[in-house]
Amino acid sequence: MQVLKFGGTSVASAENIEKSCAIVRAALARGPVVMVVSALGGTTDALIGAGRAAASGDYRYRDALAQLQQRHVAAAQALLPPAAQPDITDVLTRGFSELLQLCDGIFSLGELSDRTLDRLMSYGELLSSQLVREALGARTAAVWADARQLIRTNARFGAAEVNVAVTRAQVQAFKSAHPGEVWVVPGFIAADDQGNTTTLGRGGSDYTAALLAAALDADVLEIWTDVSGMMTADPRLVSRARPIAGISYQEAMELSHFGAKVLYSPTIQPVMERGIPLWIKNTFAPADYGTLVEVAPPPSSEVVRGLSSIGNLSLLNLEGSGMVGIPGFSKRLFEALARERINVVLITQSSSEYSICVGVAAADVPGAQAAVDEEFAPEIASGRIAPLRPENGLAIVALVGENMKNHPGISGRLFGALGQNGVNIRAIAQGSSERNISTVIRAADVRKAINVLHEAFFEPAYKQVNLYVLGPGNVGGRLLAQLAKQQQHLQQQLGLQVRVVAIANRRHCIVDENGLDLAAWPAALAAAGPCTLEEFTELIVSRNLRNSILVDVTANPAAADYYADLLAKSVAVVACNKVAASSAYANYARLKALAQDFNTRFLFETNVGAGLPIIGTLNDLTSSGDVVRRMEAVLSGTLNFVFNNYDGSRPFAEVVRQAQAEGYTEPDPRLDLSGTDVARKILILAREAGHPLEMSDVQIESFLPASCLEGDVEAFYEQLAVHEAHFRALYDAATAEGKRLKFVARFNDGAAAVGLQAVLPSHDVYELRGKDNIVLFYTDRYAEQPLVVKGAGAGAEVTAAGVFADIIRAARL
Ligand code: ADP
Ligand code: ASP
Ligand code: MG
């Protein structure tokens, strides 16, 4: 005997019913079949909606019922030739007129009891099963078996408990009366001792099928649904979830109990007891293997079998010094909850015994609070125990798998993965079976958490990274182009799926959670609505995507003000913007500390020498125990360009203008010419070398006459022209001695200075050409000959490449 159950989607339309019937016919070739069906997809919800509307005096329940009737009639007409339609048309007409009467009654009473609701809901399965029997019966003889005469329950309407012995006897009796016939049975519904209709709980058709399989000692139970098996995670939350081929009964029970909707959790017990294999199969892809639930599934290399989650959870905390070391408190707590029929989903107690924490459905909180506060009224009055404190808006995320047993490091990976994404764990529970590790987190973090865990446990070679790019200007634009070009390579070689989720300039912002089209962003951004910096950063927090990175390619001081908040949410910050790293030391130190505390990254390699690996090299030196004693550097692409190109044949001002036109300078060229930009860079290097310097500690020896820095940019250029003789004199004096002018930054024994220097050919920086930068590190290990980093230190393409490298560094944390 085979029991095949078809869920709501599998019988949602005539077309789907045909598919389900074809599967039954194929199974008949292997042996007798019992077919259990759900209501047409969405019907149960619609019936509940109609009942509630009626109870609240809203007459629109009539429209809802009319629509449902229309759906059923349309399916019948599509499934059956006209001559075969009268019987089912009668059934449907009668059924819907009873439903209308029932709802009219609810409407006039203004009340919907659990018992009436069960009757109301039962029509979904009653009608679908008769419709399916007609469809199947057109070609294959089949008998309709009313589940209310097969499955006996108590009178707990809404989620009735089954009397297994009576059920078994009734099922066997029906079998004797209908030997060899195919049965079509409504799922979900049953009857109590008085013959009242009851239901087995939402999703209960799976359970009906399992009860029948057990009562018939079936060879197999097949659950036909709309996915290809039980998956590693809820496919609605994790797009890369995949079917689990083999799973044990216990694992399947844990997963379904913790929210894997694909299987109603009570389903497993009856078949497990009798060792009946349970297949989960896809009606819409019957050739797919699906999931086989059995006693001993083939061993899997993966430690975790699946992930699942339950929302709408609240934690109840009972705590107080009056509990320590006194037996009986937990008993009283659980008894009080049991009296209210409140289901405890999870329990934790620290060994201090100072508090006990239980997880319950949010809807149970008021009842639980009243019951527990009443139970402990004397202790609360005397202050030995605090009144019960509920925390709402929570959810459980659980890891399930037999292999987790005795396998160290799982919780570490779990906590590490969540921690890196700023997901705070409110409570943890692990039974000694080690088959389930449950964590309680904010409901708003579930999607992120499940995805992060799925990557950590099922896709170690894959990681999705979500970028928020601020400032798609010269450098930002190149960065986006480089990202577009490398996306495939990153995915294939590094397992990184790098997506740009949002791009913002000063005024507008575009967002797409699935990743923006990097070929089309300029037009999209031009057409986008207004967006402030604050809105943009709020977006990063509210979208709450995993592995998020803010990429700041602006020079905007206001942008840097948001770093701290983002780092504290475990959002990494990659800044081309130098403002933060060169701001007050306390702020710089705080940002670095936040990154460390919240397991994320604050990276700014391009603050010094564009794409050159200067900060990275310095970090490698210091983290391996070397000590940087002295640094000497030429760090301004602009000043290099200017002094390499100025020989008195063209005015100094004109050469500076050319540097700006060619994109070497900061947006405001005075920052370069005044030496401020170089001072910021040596300050950052000194800090990274471990010295808590402030900008005011860096000595700036300016070569500009004071008047050059007094007005705006145009006034600056005018003043440069006015002082042409001054620049010419500097050049001539150097040339006369066979020297070249270089703007050099120096760090020595904790002190930093920047200034124009005339250097001899023997000096390391003499030959520096074009826009090149150079840094010489003198350290304990590189004491005689410095470690030298040299190369192009300006330009949009190399700067973008440096930002790109930081992004990859942050992504691979
Ligand atoms: P049916 O109507 O066939 O009983 P359900 O809607 O009750 O179908 O269950 C199937 C759905 O369960 C899937 O479409 C999927 O969205 C959801 N689901 C949640 N968790 C899982 C999981 N771990 N594996 C497979 N499906 C899951
Ligand atoms: N129709 C019922 C429900 O929607 C039972 C089921 O589909 O399993 O909950
Ligand atoms: Mg279901």
Short mmCIF file of C-alpha atoms and ligand atoms in Angstrom, two decimals, residues 5-8 37-40 42-45 48 121 124-125 187-188 201-207 264, ligand 2:
data_model
loop_
_atom_site.label_atom_id
_atom_site.label_comp_id
_atom_site.label_asym_id
_atom_site.label_seq_id
_atom_site.Cartn_x
_atom_site.Cartn_y
_atom_site.Cartn_z
CA LYS A 5 -0.58 13.18 -0.17
CA PHE A 6 -0.99 16.19 -2.46
CA GLY A 7 -0.70 19.66 -0.95
CA GLY A 8 -2.60 22.87 -1.68
CA VAL A 37 -5.56 15.84 -0.66
CA SER A 38 -5.43 19.32 0.79
CA ALA A 39 -7.87 22.07 -0.02
CA LEU A 40 -7.26 24.00 -3.25
CA GLY A 42 -5.37 29.33 -0.45
CA THR A 43 -8.85 27.98 0.36
CA THR A 44 -8.32 27.45 4.09
CA ASP A 45 -7.06 31.01 4.51
CA ILE A 48 -10.97 31.66 7.82
CA MET A 121 -12.43 25.09 7.36
CA GLY A 124 -11.90 23.16 1.86
CA GLU A 125 -10.75 19.53 2.01
CA GLY A 187 -6.69 15.70 4.60
CA PHE A 188 -6.69 17.91 7.69
CA GLY A 201 -3.81 21.94 12.94
CA ARG A 202 -2.70 24.07 10.00
CA GLY A 203 -0.79 22.04 7.48
CA GLY A 204 -2.45 18.96 8.95
CA SER A 205 -3.11 17.08 5.69
CA ASP A 206 0.44 15.73 5.93
CA TYR A 207 -0.51 14.28 9.31
CA TYR A 264 3.86 19.40 9.36
N1 ASP B 2 -5.66 23.10 4.11
C1 ASP B 2 -5.03 23.04 5.42
C2 ASP B 2 -4.17 24.25 5.65
O1 ASP B 2 -4.07 25.10 4.76
C3 ASP B 2 -4.28 21.77 5.64
C4 ASP B 2 -3.15 21.50 4.69
O2 ASP B 2 -3.08 22.09 3.60
O3 ASP B 2 -2.32 20.65 5.01
O4 ASP B 2 -3.63 24.39 6.70
#
